Short mmCIF file of C-alpha atoms and ligand atoms in Angstrom, two decimals:
data_model
loop_
_atom_site.label_atom_id
_atom_site.label_comp_id
_atom_site.label_asym_id
_atom_site.label_seq_id
_atom_site.Cartn_x
_atom_site.Cartn_y
_atom_site.Cartn_z
CA MET A 9 0.08 0.39 -0.36
CA LYS A 10 1.67 3.62 -1.05
CA LYS A 11 0.64 6.37 1.29
CA THR A 12 1.14 10.47 1.48
CA ILE A 13 1.59 11.98 5.38
CA ALA A 14 1.59 14.70 6.18
CA VAL A 15 3.87 14.98 9.51
CA LEU A 16 3.41 18.63 11.18
CA PRO A 17 5.40 18.38 14.00
CA GLY A 18 4.66 21.63 16.08
CA ASP A 19 5.96 23.46 19.06
CA GLY A 20 8.01 21.93 21.65
CA ILE A 21 8.02 18.20 22.42
CA GLY A 22 6.16 17.81 19.28
CA PRO A 23 8.77 17.19 16.87
CA GLU A 24 11.01 14.86 19.16
CA VAL A 25 7.34 12.52 19.85
CA VAL A 26 6.17 13.06 16.13
CA ARG A 27 9.97 11.43 15.51
CA GLN A 28 9.31 8.38 17.79
CA ALA A 29 6.52 7.75 15.44
CA VAL A 30 7.63 8.50 11.83
CA LYS A 31 10.22 6.52 12.32
CA VAL A 32 7.75 3.77 13.34
CA LEU A 33 5.93 3.87 11.07
CA LYS A 34 8.68 2.98 8.77
CA SER A 35 9.58 -0.02 10.62
CA VAL A 36 5.96 -1.06 10.01
CA ALA A 37 5.78 -0.25 6.03
CA TYR A 38 9.45 -2.04 5.88
CA LYS A 39 8.33 -5.06 7.79
CA PHE A 40 4.55 -5.22 6.01
CA GLY A 41 5.83 -3.94 2.44
CA HIS A 42 4.24 -0.86 2.25
CA GLU A 43 5.27 2.23 0.83
CA PHE A 44 4.68 5.60 3.50
CA ILE A 45 5.75 9.05 2.00
CA PHE A 46 5.77 11.09 4.97
CA ARG A 47 5.47 15.16 3.95
CA GLU A 48 6.23 18.02 6.59
CA GLY A 49 4.60 20.82 7.09
CA LEU A 50 5.18 23.59 9.66
CA ILE A 51 2.20 24.72 12.38
CA GLY A 52 1.78 26.36 15.54
CA ALA A 53 4.22 28.97 16.92
CA GLY A 54 7.46 27.43 14.32
CA ALA A 55 4.66 28.76 12.18
CA ILE A 56 4.53 32.31 13.27
CA GLN A 57 8.00 32.92 13.91
CA LYS A 58 9.26 31.57 10.09
CA THR A 59 6.11 32.19 8.28
CA GLY A 60 4.32 35.17 10.49
CA ARG A 61 1.59 32.73 10.43
CA PRO A 62 -0.17 29.90 12.73
CA LEU A 63 -0.51 27.08 9.77
CA PRO A 64 0.30 28.96 6.55
CA GLU A 65 -1.22 28.23 3.30
CA GLU A 66 1.60 25.09 2.18
CA THR A 67 0.54 23.57 5.46
CA LEU A 68 -3.35 23.39 4.73
CA LYS A 69 -2.26 22.42 1.00
CA LEU A 70 -0.72 19.81 2.24
CA SER A 71 -2.69 18.32 4.90
CA ARG A 72 -5.56 18.14 2.56
CA GLN A 73 -3.11 16.54 -0.47
CA ALA A 74 -2.24 14.24 2.33
CA ASP A 75 -4.01 10.56 2.88
CA ALA A 76 -3.69 11.55 6.26
CA ILE A 77 -2.13 14.22 9.19
CA LEU A 78 0.26 13.12 12.08
CA LEU A 79 0.59 15.90 14.35
CA GLY A 80 2.30 16.00 17.43
CA ALA A 81 1.32 18.98 19.75
CA ILE A 82 0.99 23.29 19.78
CA GLY A 83 1.61 25.77 22.17
CA ASP A 84 4.55 28.27 23.52
CA PRO A 85 4.61 29.40 27.08
CA LYS A 86 5.45 33.18 25.22
CA TYR A 87 1.96 33.09 24.39
CA ASP A 88 0.64 32.26 27.30
CA LYS A 89 1.87 35.29 29.13
CA ASP A 90 0.33 37.45 26.52
CA PRO A 91 -2.93 36.94 26.76
CA GLN A 92 -4.39 40.24 24.76
CA ALA A 93 -1.39 38.12 21.35
CA LYS A 94 -4.12 38.58 18.40
CA ILE A 95 -1.28 35.93 16.47
CA ARG A 96 -1.45 32.62 18.47
CA PRO A 97 -0.54 29.09 17.76
CA GLU A 98 -3.08 27.34 19.18
CA GLN A 99 -5.12 29.54 15.77
CA GLY A 100 -2.76 26.93 13.89
CA LEU A 101 -4.77 23.82 14.83
CA LEU A 102 -8.06 25.44 15.63
CA LYS A 103 -7.69 26.63 11.90
CA LEU A 104 -6.68 23.11 10.37
CA ARG A 105 -9.73 21.03 12.78
CA LYS A 106 -12.33 23.78 11.05
CA SER A 107 -10.46 23.88 7.04
CA LEU A 108 -11.02 19.89 7.08
CA ASN A 109 -14.10 19.38 8.81
CA LEU A 110 -12.59 17.04 11.70
CA PHE A 111 -16.23 17.07 13.41
CA ALA A 112 -15.19 14.31 15.96
CA ASN A 113 -12.43 14.16 18.13
CA LEU A 114 -11.99 10.55 19.32
CA ARG A 115 -10.03 9.71 22.66
CA PRO A 116 -9.63 6.29 23.52
CA VAL A 117 -8.62 5.81 27.12
CA LYS A 118 -7.85 2.56 27.96
CA ILE A 119 -5.59 1.84 31.76
CA TYR A 120 -2.35 -0.61 31.32
CA PRO A 121 -2.34 -3.35 33.88
CA GLN A 122 1.12 -3.01 34.37
CA LEU A 123 1.06 0.93 35.43
CA LEU A 124 -1.98 0.53 37.76
CA ASN A 125 0.19 1.58 40.37
CA ILE A 126 1.47 5.07 38.31
CA SER A 127 -2.54 6.58 38.49
CA PRO A 128 -2.99 8.27 40.94
CA LEU A 129 -6.49 7.00 41.90
CA LYS A 130 -6.94 4.17 43.67
CA ASN A 131 -6.44 0.16 41.89
CA GLU A 132 -9.51 -1.17 42.22
CA ARG A 133 -11.48 1.95 41.25
CA ILE A 134 -9.67 1.97 37.56
CA LYS A 135 -8.79 -1.41 36.83
CA LYS A 136 -9.51 -2.82 33.23
CA VAL A 137 -11.07 1.08 32.00
CA ASP A 138 -11.55 1.39 28.49
CA ILE A 139 -13.63 4.43 27.82
CA MET A 140 -14.00 5.77 23.98
CA VAL A 141 -14.72 10.11 24.22
CA VAL A 142 -16.11 11.15 21.05
CA ARG A 143 -15.42 15.13 21.63
CA GLU A 144 -17.45 17.71 18.70
CA LEU A 145 -14.53 19.65 17.51
CA THR A 146 -15.64 22.28 15.72
CA GLY A 147 -18.61 23.72 16.69
CA GLY A 148 -19.17 24.99 20.17
CA ILE A 149 -17.62 28.21 22.17
CA TYR A 150 -14.33 27.37 20.31
CA PHE A 151 -15.86 29.41 17.51
CA GLY A 152 -18.43 31.71 18.20
CA GLN A 153 -17.41 34.94 18.58
CA HIS A 154 -14.68 36.18 20.62
CA ARG A 155 -14.79 39.91 21.86
CA ARG A 156 -13.88 42.26 24.33
CA TYR A 157 -16.50 45.54 24.06
CA ASP A 158 -16.76 48.40 26.66
CA GLY A 159 -12.69 50.06 26.34
CA GLY A 160 -11.45 46.30 27.16
CA TYR A 161 -13.55 45.97 29.99
CA SER A 162 -16.04 43.10 29.23
CA ALA A 163 -15.51 40.24 26.82
CA SER A 164 -18.15 37.59 25.29
CA ASP A 165 -17.55 34.62 23.78
CA LEU A 166 -20.25 33.04 21.90
CA SER A 167 -21.55 29.36 22.17
CA VAL A 168 -23.31 27.98 19.11
CA TYR A 169 -24.34 24.68 17.57
CA THR A 170 -26.88 23.12 15.27
CA LYS A 171 -28.80 20.12 15.08
CA ASN A 172 -27.15 18.56 12.33
CA GLU A 173 -23.25 19.43 13.94
CA ILE A 174 -24.95 18.21 16.89
CA THR A 175 -26.46 15.21 14.82
CA ARG A 176 -23.29 14.01 12.66
CA VAL A 177 -20.86 13.75 16.00
CA ALA A 178 -23.88 11.88 17.72
CA LYS A 179 -24.41 9.38 14.97
CA ILE A 180 -20.20 8.67 15.60
CA ALA A 181 -20.23 7.99 19.03
CA PHE A 182 -23.71 5.90 18.97
CA ASN A 183 -22.01 3.77 16.17
CA HIS A 184 -19.09 2.96 18.58
CA ALA A 185 -21.18 2.44 21.34
CA SER A 186 -23.09 0.25 19.29
CA ARG A 187 -20.30 -1.82 18.57
CA ARG A 188 -19.08 -2.18 22.23
CA LYS A 189 -21.01 -2.11 25.62
CA LYS A 190 -24.51 -0.61 24.50
CA ILE A 191 -24.19 1.77 26.70
CA LEU A 192 -23.68 6.10 25.75
CA HIS A 193 -23.19 8.53 28.29
CA SER A 194 -23.96 12.02 26.85
CA ILE A 195 -22.78 15.07 28.85
CA ASP A 196 -24.02 18.70 28.65
CA LYS A 197 -25.40 21.66 30.97
CA ALA A 198 -29.19 21.28 30.12
CA ASN A 199 -29.41 22.51 33.40
CA VAL A 200 -27.99 25.85 32.33
CA LEU A 201 -27.39 26.48 28.50
CA ALA A 202 -29.70 26.85 25.31
CA THR A 203 -26.98 24.79 23.12
CA SER A 204 -27.20 21.79 25.79
CA CYS A 205 -30.50 21.35 25.42
CA LEU A 206 -30.98 21.01 21.94
CA TRP A 207 -27.79 19.05 22.53
CA ARG A 208 -29.68 16.32 25.05
CA GLU A 209 -32.74 16.76 22.59
CA THR A 210 -31.12 15.95 19.86
CA VAL A 211 -29.41 12.72 21.24
CA SER A 212 -32.63 11.79 22.36
CA ASP A 213 -34.39 12.20 19.00
CA LEU A 214 -31.57 10.13 17.01
CA SER A 215 -31.56 7.76 20.29
CA GLU A 216 -34.24 6.42 18.68
CA ASP A 217 -32.56 4.92 15.82
CA TYR A 218 -30.82 2.98 17.90
CA PRO A 219 -32.88 1.21 20.09
CA GLU A 220 -29.69 -1.66 21.34
CA VAL A 221 -27.70 1.25 22.89
CA GLU A 222 -28.84 2.94 26.42
CA VAL A 223 -27.98 6.43 27.13
CA VAL A 224 -27.26 8.35 29.69
CA HIS A 225 -27.52 11.69 30.14
CA MET A 226 -25.15 13.20 32.27
CA PHE A 227 -24.33 16.71 33.70
CA VAL A 228 -20.91 17.72 32.81
CA ASP A 229 -20.83 19.20 37.03
CA THR A 230 -21.86 15.13 37.59
CA ALA A 231 -19.90 13.40 34.59
CA SER A 232 -16.24 14.96 35.83
CA MET A 233 -16.81 13.82 39.42
CA GLN A 234 -18.30 10.71 38.24
CA LEU A 235 -14.90 10.03 35.80
CA VAL A 236 -12.58 9.41 39.18
CA LYS A 237 -15.50 8.01 41.62
CA ASN A 238 -16.26 4.74 39.56
CA PRO A 239 -14.80 5.39 35.82
CA ARG A 240 -15.86 2.10 34.73
CA GLN A 241 -19.24 2.70 34.46
CA PHE A 242 -18.41 5.09 31.44
CA ASP A 243 -17.82 3.06 28.09
CA VAL A 244 -18.70 5.76 25.23
CA ILE A 245 -18.83 9.32 26.40
CA LEU A 246 -20.62 11.80 24.03
CA THR A 247 -19.64 15.05 24.24
CA GLU A 248 -19.56 19.03 22.88
CA ASN A 249 -15.98 20.67 21.93
CA MET A 250 -14.93 22.54 25.78
CA PHE A 251 -16.88 19.72 27.72
CA GLY A 252 -14.43 16.79 25.73
CA ASP A 253 -11.41 19.10 25.71
CA ILE A 254 -11.33 19.49 30.07
CA LEU A 255 -13.30 15.48 30.86
CA THR A 256 -10.57 13.90 28.34
CA ASP A 257 -7.52 15.76 30.20
CA GLU A 258 -8.77 14.73 33.97
CA ALA A 259 -9.85 11.03 31.60
CA SER A 260 -5.79 11.21 31.14
CA VAL A 261 -5.65 10.82 34.66
CA ILE A 262 -7.05 7.09 34.70
CA ALA A 263 -4.52 6.12 32.48
CA GLY A 264 -2.02 7.35 34.78
CA SER A 265 0.36 10.12 32.00
CA ILE A 266 -1.61 12.09 29.45
CA GLY A 267 2.00 11.10 27.44
CA LEU A 268 0.27 7.82 26.69
CA LEU A 269 -3.35 9.39 25.34
CA PRO A 270 -3.92 9.00 21.29
CA SER A 271 -6.68 10.84 18.78
CA ALA A 272 -7.99 10.92 15.83
CA SER A 273 -10.24 13.70 14.47
CA ILE A 274 -11.60 12.54 11.83
CA GLY A 275 -14.63 14.27 9.47
CA ASP A 276 -16.39 12.65 5.53
CA LYS A 277 -12.91 13.85 4.19
CA HIS A 278 -9.97 14.26 6.01
CA ALA A 279 -8.50 13.06 9.07
CA LEU A 280 -5.48 14.32 11.82
CA TYR A 281 -4.24 11.76 14.66
CA GLU A 282 -2.66 13.04 17.60
CA PRO A 283 -1.61 12.70 21.10
CA ILE A 284 -4.18 14.40 22.90
CA HIS A 285 -1.01 15.69 25.50
CA GLY A 286 0.08 20.07 24.91
CA ALA A 287 3.45 20.78 23.66
CA PHE A 288 5.04 20.66 27.17
CA ASN A 289 7.49 23.33 26.01
CA LYS A 290 9.90 22.83 29.51
CA ALA A 291 10.64 18.96 28.24
CA ALA A 292 11.58 20.15 24.47
CA GLY A 293 15.01 18.92 23.63
CA LYS A 294 15.54 17.45 27.22
CA ASN A 295 14.71 13.86 25.38
CA ILE A 296 12.31 12.40 28.10
CA ALA A 297 8.69 13.68 27.44
CA ASN A 298 7.15 9.57 26.15
CA PRO A 299 6.06 8.74 22.91
CA ILE A 300 3.43 6.56 23.01
CA GLY A 301 0.76 8.85 22.53
CA THR A 302 1.70 9.60 19.55
CA ILE A 303 2.61 6.09 18.57
CA LEU A 304 -0.57 5.38 19.29
CA SER A 305 -2.32 8.10 17.24
CA ALA A 306 -0.31 6.57 14.04
CA ALA A 307 -1.77 3.12 14.70
CA MET A 308 -5.06 4.61 14.94
CA MET A 309 -4.54 6.43 11.84
CA LEU A 310 -2.91 2.44 10.62
CA LYS A 311 -6.46 1.47 11.60
CA MET A 312 -9.15 4.31 10.88
CA SER A 313 -7.63 5.89 7.95
CA PHE A 314 -5.83 2.49 5.60
CA GLN A 315 -8.02 -0.20 7.36
CA LEU A 316 -4.27 -1.93 8.14
CA ASP A 317 -5.85 -3.30 11.25
CA MET A 318 -3.10 -6.39 11.51
CA GLU A 319 0.15 -3.97 10.98
CA ALA A 320 -1.90 -1.48 14.18
CA ARG A 321 -2.31 -4.06 15.92
CA ALA A 322 1.67 -4.24 15.76
CA ILE A 323 2.45 -1.41 16.77
CA GLU A 324 0.24 -1.99 20.20
CA ARG A 325 1.75 -5.24 20.91
CA ALA A 326 4.58 -3.53 20.52
CA ILE A 327 3.89 -1.38 23.16
CA GLU A 328 2.53 -3.47 25.23
CA LYS A 329 5.36 -5.39 25.83
CA VAL A 330 7.83 -2.32 26.42
CA ILE A 331 5.35 -1.97 29.12
CA ASP A 332 5.33 -5.63 30.22
CA CYS A 333 9.45 -5.55 30.05
CA GLY A 334 8.74 -1.73 32.73
CA PHE A 335 10.39 0.48 30.12
CA CYS A 336 9.28 3.42 30.65
CA THR A 337 9.90 6.82 30.06
CA LYS A 338 10.95 9.41 33.52
CA GLU A 339 7.72 10.40 34.23
CA ILE A 340 6.16 6.99 34.39
CA ALA A 341 9.17 5.73 36.83
CA GLY A 342 7.84 4.45 40.60
CA GLU A 343 9.97 4.77 43.32
CA ASN A 344 10.92 0.43 42.33
CA THR A 345 11.53 1.32 38.53
CA GLU A 346 15.06 0.24 38.22
CA ALA A 347 17.50 3.25 36.80
CA GLU A 348 18.34 1.38 33.33
CA LYS A 349 14.35 1.13 32.55
CA ILE A 350 13.52 4.52 32.25
CA LEU A 351 14.12 5.29 28.68
CA GLY A 352 13.98 8.86 26.92
CA THR A 353 12.20 9.74 24.18
CA LYS A 354 14.59 8.22 21.57
CA GLU A 355 14.93 5.29 22.98
CA ILE A 356 11.24 4.26 23.30
CA GLY A 357 11.04 4.61 19.89
CA ASN A 358 14.15 2.89 18.68
CA LEU A 359 12.69 -0.51 21.06
CA LEU A 360 9.66 -0.31 19.56
CA ALA A 361 10.91 -0.10 16.13
CA LYS A 362 13.00 -2.95 16.44
CA LEU A 363 10.21 -5.22 17.89
CA ILE A 364 8.55 -4.60 14.98
C1 LIG B 428 -7.07 19.66 22.57
C2 LIG B 428 -5.90 21.16 23.22
C3 LIG B 428 -6.56 22.05 21.93
C4 LIG B 428 -7.93 22.34 22.39
C5 LIG B 428 -5.24 23.01 21.86
C6 LIG B 428 -4.11 23.25 21.80
C7 LIG B 428 -6.14 24.26 21.77
O1 LIG B 428 -5.70 21.10 24.20
O2 LIG B 428 -6.76 19.29 22.32
O3 LIG B 428 -7.10 19.11 23.97
O4 LIG B 428 -7.96 23.19 23.41
O5 LIG B 428 -8.95 21.65 21.79
MG1 LIG B 429 -6.85 19.82 25.71
#
């Protein structure tokens, strides 16, 4: 199989973790006889520095033409310190999601049995947790009008959802639920927000097409509590853009490290794969970042965009093996981890490539 992959390393630890994922993809290509062509593009703070824009036209074009996109991370604390900055690295990612219509963001949260101890949550609570979060990605408060007025003394962000936008992402969640445990938690704030009332109504209407799936509507505040209290009750979670952003960071605590979690952003034509973590600029260039979230994202790409299930499984198995053998990056090492088992970003990538 011959496929072109747009590679957008981005900022902070992005380039390092993406390099390892590309390495692993090359080992897959070699082992299984495929040809992957990698074409690199600029995005985020690096792109602003070089071109003045967080998403240069060229990157957008490259992403449109590719069979799939692999992204690292975006962000630079320089911009966080200046909340007034008009041009920000994150705009690059948001524009890419919007331009390619990547409306559904799939974030699987799983816990490796060997890593139960690194989670701050109690073992028995998180054992066998396996959740698929489906986050709406191109609507809501992220994309409504943001403005300052009153001479800067007032501000507003508008949250808009249409029935169509909710239906198309909800269908994806229902489809996952019918292939999994047939229970869908739809998270909203329908006791306060109009968008959430529409959300609840739309999901309820759609549920008639999926009689095999039980739907549980839950308020987002309750859900954030239940996620750490009793995460096993969840199988597929469906939620809007901002709630999904927050709940998936929270859910990553279950897995022990946000560095382990992959994601796929899909639309009707294009697909982008990225770890759920950010740019973690403080760790950039230190060879300490965990590349597994990005490598698992590459596995999701093989499975979802190229239907290469066996190849994706090979990556997942290699990761399981590395974890089984006790190898890990620094942030998930416990008190009892032997020093020689703590590996760098690059060494984890090398090990996985070799195993494959
Ligand atoms: C994420 C990130 C992004 C988001 C940022 C970088 C804009 O936090 O993918 O979860 O908020 O969607
Ligand atoms: Mg986030």
